Short mmCIF file of C-alpha atoms and ligand atoms in Angstrom, two decimals:
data_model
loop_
_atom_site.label_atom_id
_atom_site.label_comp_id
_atom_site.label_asym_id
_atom_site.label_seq_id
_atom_site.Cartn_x
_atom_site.Cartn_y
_atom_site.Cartn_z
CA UNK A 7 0.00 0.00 0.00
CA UNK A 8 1.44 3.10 -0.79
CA UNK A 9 2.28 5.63 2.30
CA UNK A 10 -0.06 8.31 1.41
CA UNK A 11 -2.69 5.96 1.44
CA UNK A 12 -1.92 4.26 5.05
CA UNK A 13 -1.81 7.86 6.07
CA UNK A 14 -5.11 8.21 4.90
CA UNK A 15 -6.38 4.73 6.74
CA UNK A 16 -4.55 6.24 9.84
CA UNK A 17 -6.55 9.64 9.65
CA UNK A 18 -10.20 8.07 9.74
CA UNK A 19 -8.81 5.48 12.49
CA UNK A 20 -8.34 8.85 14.37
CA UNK A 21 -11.30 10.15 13.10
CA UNK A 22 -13.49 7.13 14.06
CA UNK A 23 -11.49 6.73 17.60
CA UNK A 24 -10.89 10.14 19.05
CA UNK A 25 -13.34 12.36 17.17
CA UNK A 26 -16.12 9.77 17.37
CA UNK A 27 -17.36 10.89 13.90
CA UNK A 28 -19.24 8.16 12.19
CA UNK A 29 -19.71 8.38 8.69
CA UNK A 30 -17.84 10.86 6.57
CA UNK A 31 -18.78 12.34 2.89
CA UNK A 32 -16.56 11.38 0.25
CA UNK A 33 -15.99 14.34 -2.20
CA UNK A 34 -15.80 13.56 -6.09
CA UNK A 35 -11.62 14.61 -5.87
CA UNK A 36 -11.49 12.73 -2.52
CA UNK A 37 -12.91 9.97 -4.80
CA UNK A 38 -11.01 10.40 -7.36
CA UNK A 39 -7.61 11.11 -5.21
CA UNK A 40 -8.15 7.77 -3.46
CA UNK A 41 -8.53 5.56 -6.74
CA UNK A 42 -4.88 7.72 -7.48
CA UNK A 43 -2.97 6.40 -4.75
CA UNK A 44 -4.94 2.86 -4.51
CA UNK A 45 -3.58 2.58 -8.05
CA UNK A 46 -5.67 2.17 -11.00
CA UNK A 47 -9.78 0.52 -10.93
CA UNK A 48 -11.58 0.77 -7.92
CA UNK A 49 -10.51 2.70 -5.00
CA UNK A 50 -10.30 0.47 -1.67
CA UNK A 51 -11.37 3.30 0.01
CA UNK A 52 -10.97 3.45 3.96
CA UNK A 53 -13.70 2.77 5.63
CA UNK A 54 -15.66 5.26 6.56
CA UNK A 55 -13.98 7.38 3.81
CA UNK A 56 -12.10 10.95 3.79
CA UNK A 57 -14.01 14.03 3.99
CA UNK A 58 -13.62 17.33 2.67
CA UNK A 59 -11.26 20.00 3.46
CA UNK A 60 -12.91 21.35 6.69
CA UNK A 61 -12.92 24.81 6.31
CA UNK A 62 -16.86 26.12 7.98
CA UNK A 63 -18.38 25.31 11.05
CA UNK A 64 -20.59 23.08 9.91
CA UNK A 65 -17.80 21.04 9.02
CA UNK A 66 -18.94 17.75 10.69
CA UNK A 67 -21.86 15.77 8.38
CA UNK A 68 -22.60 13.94 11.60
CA UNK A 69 -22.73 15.28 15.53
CA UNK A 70 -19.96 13.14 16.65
CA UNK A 71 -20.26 11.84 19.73
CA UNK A 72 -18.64 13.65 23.47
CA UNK A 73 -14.66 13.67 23.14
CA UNK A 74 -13.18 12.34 25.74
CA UNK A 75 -9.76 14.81 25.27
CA UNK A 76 -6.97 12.56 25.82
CA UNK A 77 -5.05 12.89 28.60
CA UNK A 78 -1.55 12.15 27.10
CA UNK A 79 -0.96 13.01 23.03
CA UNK A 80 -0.94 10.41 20.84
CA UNK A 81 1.34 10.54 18.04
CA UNK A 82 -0.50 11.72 15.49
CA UNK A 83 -0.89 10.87 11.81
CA UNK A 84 0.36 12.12 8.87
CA UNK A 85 -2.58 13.83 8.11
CA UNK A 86 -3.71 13.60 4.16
CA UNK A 87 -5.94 16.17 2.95
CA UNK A 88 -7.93 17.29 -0.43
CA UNK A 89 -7.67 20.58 -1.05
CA UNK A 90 -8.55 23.72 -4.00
CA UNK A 91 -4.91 22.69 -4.92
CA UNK A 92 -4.40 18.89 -4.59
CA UNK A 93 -3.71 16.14 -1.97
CA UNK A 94 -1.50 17.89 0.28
CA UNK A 95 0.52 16.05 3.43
CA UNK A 96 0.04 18.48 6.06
CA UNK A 97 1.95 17.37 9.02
CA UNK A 98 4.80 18.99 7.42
CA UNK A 99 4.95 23.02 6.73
CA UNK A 100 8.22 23.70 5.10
CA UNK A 101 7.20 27.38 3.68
CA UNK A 102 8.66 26.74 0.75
CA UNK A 103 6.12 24.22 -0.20
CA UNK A 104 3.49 26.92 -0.05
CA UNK A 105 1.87 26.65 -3.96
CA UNK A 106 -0.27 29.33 -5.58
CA UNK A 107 0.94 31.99 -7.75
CA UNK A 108 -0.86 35.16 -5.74
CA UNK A 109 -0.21 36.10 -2.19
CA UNK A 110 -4.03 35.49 -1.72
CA UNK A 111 -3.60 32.07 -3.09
CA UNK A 112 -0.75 30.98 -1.23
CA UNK A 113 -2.77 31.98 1.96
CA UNK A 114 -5.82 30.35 0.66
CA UNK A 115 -3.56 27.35 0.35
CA UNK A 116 -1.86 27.45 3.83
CA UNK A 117 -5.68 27.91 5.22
CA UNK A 118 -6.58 24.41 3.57
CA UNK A 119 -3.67 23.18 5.55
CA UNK A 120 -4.28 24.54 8.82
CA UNK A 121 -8.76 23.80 8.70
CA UNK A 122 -7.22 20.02 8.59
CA UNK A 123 -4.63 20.36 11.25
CA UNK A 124 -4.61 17.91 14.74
CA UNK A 125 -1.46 18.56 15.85
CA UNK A 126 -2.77 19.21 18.79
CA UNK A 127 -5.41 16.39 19.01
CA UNK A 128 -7.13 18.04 22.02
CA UNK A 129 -7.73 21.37 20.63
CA UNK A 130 -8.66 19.70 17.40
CA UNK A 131 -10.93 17.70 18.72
CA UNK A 132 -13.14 20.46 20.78
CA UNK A 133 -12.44 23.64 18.33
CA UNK A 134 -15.91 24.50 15.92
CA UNK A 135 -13.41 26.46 13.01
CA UNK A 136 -9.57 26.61 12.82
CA UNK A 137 -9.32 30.64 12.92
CA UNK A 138 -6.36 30.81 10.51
CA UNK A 139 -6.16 34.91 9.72
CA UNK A 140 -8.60 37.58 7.79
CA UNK A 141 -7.19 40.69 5.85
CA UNK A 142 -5.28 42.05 2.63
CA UNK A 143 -2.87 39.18 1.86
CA UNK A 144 -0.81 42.78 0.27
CA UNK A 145 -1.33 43.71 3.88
CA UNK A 146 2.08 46.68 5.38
CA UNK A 147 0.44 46.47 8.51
CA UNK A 148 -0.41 43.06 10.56
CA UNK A 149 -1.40 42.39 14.10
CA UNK A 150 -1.08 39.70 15.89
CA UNK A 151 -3.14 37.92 18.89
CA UNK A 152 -2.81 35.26 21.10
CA UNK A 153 -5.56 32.87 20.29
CA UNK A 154 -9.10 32.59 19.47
CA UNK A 155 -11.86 32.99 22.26
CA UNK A 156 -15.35 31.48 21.85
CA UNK A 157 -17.33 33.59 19.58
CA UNK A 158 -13.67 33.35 16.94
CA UNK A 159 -14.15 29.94 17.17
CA UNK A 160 -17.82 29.79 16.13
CA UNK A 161 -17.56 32.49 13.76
CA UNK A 162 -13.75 31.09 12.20
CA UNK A 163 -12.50 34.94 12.51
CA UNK A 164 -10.31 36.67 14.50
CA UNK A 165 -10.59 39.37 17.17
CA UNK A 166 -14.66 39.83 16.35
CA UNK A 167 -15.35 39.31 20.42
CA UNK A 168 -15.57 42.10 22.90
CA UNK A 169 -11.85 42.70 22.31
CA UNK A 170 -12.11 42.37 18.62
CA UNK A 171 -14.68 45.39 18.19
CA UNK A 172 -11.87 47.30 20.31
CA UNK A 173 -8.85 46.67 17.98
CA UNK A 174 -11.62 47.52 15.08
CA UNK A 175 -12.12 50.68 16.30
CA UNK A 176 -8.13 50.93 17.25
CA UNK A 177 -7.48 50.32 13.27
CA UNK A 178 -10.16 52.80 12.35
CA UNK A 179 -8.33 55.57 14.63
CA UNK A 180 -5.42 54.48 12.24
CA UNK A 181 -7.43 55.63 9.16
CA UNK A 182 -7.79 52.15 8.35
CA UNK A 183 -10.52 49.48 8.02
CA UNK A 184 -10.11 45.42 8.82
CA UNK A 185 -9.83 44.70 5.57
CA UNK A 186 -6.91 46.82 5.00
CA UNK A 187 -4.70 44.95 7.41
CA UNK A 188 -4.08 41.58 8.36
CA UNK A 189 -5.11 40.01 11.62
CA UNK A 190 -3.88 36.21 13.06
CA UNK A 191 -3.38 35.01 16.26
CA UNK A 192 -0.28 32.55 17.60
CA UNK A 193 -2.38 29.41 18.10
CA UNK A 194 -4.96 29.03 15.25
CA UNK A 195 -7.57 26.82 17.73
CA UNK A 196 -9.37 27.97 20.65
CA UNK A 197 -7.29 26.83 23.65
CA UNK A 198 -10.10 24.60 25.24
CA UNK A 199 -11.66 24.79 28.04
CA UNK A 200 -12.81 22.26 31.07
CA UNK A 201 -16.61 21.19 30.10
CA UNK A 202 -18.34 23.65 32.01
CA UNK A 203 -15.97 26.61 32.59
CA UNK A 204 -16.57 29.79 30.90
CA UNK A 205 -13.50 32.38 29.46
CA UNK A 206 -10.57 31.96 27.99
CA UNK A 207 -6.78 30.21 29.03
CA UNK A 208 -3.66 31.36 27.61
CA UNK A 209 -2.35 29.16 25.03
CA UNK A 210 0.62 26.70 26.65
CA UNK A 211 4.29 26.73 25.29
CA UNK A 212 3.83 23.59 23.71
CA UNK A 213 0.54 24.37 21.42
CA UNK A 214 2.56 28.05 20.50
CA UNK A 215 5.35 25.96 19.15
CA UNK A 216 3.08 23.79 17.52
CA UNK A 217 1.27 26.49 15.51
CA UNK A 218 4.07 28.64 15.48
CA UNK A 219 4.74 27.57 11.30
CA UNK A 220 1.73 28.64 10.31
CA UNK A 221 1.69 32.17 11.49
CA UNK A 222 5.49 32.37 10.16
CA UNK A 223 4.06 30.94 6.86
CA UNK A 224 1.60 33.87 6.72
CA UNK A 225 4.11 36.48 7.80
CA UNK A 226 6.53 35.09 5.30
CA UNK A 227 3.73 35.18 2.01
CA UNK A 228 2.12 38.65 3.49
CA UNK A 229 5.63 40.50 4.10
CA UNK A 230 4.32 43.31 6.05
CA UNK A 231 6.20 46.49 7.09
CA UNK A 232 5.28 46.39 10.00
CA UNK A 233 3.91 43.77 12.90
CA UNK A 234 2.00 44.81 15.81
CA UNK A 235 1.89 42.56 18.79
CA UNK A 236 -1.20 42.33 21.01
CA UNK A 237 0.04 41.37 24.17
CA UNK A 238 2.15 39.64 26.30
CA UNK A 239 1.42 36.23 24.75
CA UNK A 240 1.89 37.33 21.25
CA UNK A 241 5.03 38.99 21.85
CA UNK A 242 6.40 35.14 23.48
CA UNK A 243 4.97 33.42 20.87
CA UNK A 244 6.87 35.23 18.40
CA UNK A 245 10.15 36.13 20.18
CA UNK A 246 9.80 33.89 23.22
CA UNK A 247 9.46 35.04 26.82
CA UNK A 248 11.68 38.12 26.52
CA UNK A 249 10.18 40.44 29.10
CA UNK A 250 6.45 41.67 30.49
CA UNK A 251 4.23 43.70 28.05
CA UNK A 252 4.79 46.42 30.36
CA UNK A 253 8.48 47.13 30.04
CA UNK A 254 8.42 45.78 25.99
CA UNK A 255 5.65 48.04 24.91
CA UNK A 256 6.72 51.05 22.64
CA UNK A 257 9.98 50.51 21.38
CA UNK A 258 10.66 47.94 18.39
CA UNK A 259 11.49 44.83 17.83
CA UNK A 260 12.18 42.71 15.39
CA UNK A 261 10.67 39.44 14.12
CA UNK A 262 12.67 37.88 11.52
CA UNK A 263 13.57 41.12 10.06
CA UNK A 264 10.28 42.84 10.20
CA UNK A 265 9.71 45.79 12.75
CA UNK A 266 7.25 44.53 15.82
CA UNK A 267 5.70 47.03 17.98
CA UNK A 268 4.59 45.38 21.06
CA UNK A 269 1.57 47.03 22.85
CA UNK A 270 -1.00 45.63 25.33
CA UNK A 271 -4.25 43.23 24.45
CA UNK A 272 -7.00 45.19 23.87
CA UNK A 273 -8.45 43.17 26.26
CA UNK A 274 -6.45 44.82 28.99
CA UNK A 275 -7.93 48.54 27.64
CA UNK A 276 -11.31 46.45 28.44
CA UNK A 277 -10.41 45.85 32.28
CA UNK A 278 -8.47 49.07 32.31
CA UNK A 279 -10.32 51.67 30.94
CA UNK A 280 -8.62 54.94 31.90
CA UNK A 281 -7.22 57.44 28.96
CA UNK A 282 -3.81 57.36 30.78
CA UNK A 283 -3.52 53.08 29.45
CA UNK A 284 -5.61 54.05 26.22
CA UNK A 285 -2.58 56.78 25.69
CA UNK A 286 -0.16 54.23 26.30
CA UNK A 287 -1.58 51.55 23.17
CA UNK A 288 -2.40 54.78 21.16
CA UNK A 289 1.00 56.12 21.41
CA UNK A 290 2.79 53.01 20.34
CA UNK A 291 -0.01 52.81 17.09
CA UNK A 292 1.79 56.30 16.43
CA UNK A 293 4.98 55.01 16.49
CA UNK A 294 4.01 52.19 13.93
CA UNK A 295 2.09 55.03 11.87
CA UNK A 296 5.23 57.25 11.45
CA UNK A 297 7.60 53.94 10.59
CA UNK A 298 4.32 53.49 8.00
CA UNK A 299 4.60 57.03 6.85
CA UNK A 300 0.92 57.07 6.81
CA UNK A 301 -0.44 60.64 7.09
CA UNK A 302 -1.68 61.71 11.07
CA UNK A 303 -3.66 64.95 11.84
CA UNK A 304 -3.37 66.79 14.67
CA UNK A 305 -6.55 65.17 16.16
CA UNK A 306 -5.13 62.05 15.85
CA UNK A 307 -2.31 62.84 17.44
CA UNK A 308 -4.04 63.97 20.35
CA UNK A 309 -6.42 61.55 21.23
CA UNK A 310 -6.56 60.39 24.75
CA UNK A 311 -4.52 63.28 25.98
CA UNK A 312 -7.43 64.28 28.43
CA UNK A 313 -7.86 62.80 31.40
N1 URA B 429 -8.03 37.59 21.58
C1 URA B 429 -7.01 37.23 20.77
O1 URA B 429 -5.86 37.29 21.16
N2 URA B 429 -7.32 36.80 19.56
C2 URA B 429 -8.56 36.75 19.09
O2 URA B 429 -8.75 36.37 17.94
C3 URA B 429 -9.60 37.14 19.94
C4 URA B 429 -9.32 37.56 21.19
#
């Protein structure tokens, strides 16, 4: 049997045994993919067979049953998936490998990747969407988060909680919209939570390193001036634990040659809402403004000035 096809076999096993899912669609390429690597005639497809590219939340055909999240990780398969551009192996991320001839393709591409990724099994298993990035793949300006809360994970974008409609209107003080930047997070999956408990945990060391490829993928196809760092986590997933937000916020950095600005989570202006902390975050959006050269009126430069 040829490897890509045991790698399939050992992607439903997981499927069947630690997702619970039950029967899966077969796509016309999955179809057609399968009788590929099963040689020519019939495909001996895996039973139940692959499904699509997840990529919405109604991903799952079939409510699977509770996941039990394992205590220990498993190794995990190779993971074979059918995507816009082929059968892709995605347990590997060399950059490089990246196809499509547009920086929106190549970012559609790495998406496909990432909606199939269990790397880390338990998030995997418990996440609705894998919240991979939204924005102008020709991007000069990107931000970066930690991870996605509960309402990213249902709606498979980033920062569109209470937080989210902060750094909106944080962008729009810029003189820019959403859809002029590009926003991504560290870890692309909701760190989960204990059955029951409410709110949001910081991702752990491990799972950054684990989805740390993917957001240097994106950085790499994007190639934006300038990188803005939400927080304390953001700033260790990219650079490691350097320092607190606090005494790292307003001077640059540097993430593989690009400038970073850390700044704090808009999460913090949430519990902290004085014009003194707002100041702070504004003043450090300045900063990445001038290194920008984007125009900035007097007014801008004066908001939150008043106590
Ligand atoms: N906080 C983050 O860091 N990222 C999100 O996408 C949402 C909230």
């Amino acid at each position: 049997m040829s490897e890509p096809l045991d790698a399939v076999r050992q992607y439903v096993q997981f499927l069947r045994e630690r997702e619970g899912v039950r029967k899966i669609r077969l796509s016309k390429t999955a179809r057609q993919g399968l009788k590929v690597l099963a040689g020519s005639g019939r495909a001996t497809v895996p039973s139940p067979a692959l499904p699509e590219a997840r990529t919405s939340p109604e991903r799952r055909s079939v409510t699977p049953e509770p996941v039990q999240t394992p205590k220990t990780a498993a190794p995990v398969p190779n993971i074979v998936a059918w995507t816009s551009t082929g059968l892709s192996l995605s347990n590997e991320l060399p950059v490089e490998a990246v196809s499509g001839s547009t920086k929106a393709e190549q970012l559609l591409h790495l998406a496909e990747r990432a909606s199939v990724c269990v790397k880390c099994p338990h998030l995997a298993a418990r996440r609705h969407t894998v919240v991979f990035g939204v924005g102008d793949p020709d991007a000069r300006l990107m931000f970066v988060g930690e991870a996605p809360g509960e309402e990213e994970d249902l709606q498979g974008e980033p920062f569109v909680g209470r937080a989210g409609q902060l750094l909106t209107k944080m962008i729009a003080a810029m003189g820019l919209s959403r859809e002029q930047v590009y926003i991504a997070n560290i870890v692309k999956c909701r760190p989960d939570m204990q059955p029951g408990v409410s709110g949001n945990r910081k991702p752990t060391k491990q799972e950054m390193e684990t989805c740390a490829p993917y957001l240097r993928a994106q950085i790499d196809v994007i190639k934006p001036t300038a990188l803005v760092a939400l927080g304390a986590t953001a700033v260790e997933g990219l650079l490691g634990p350097i320092g607190t937000i606090g005494s790292l916020r307003g001077k640059f950095l540097e993430y593989r040659g690009t400038p970073l600005m850390p700044t704090y989570h808009p999460s913090y202006l949430l519990r902290n809402q004085s014009n003194t902390e707002k100041r702070k975050v504004w003043e450090d959006l300045l900063k990445v403004m001038e290194r920008l050269e984007m125009p900035i009126s007097e007014k801008q430069r004066g908001f939150f000035l008043k106590n």
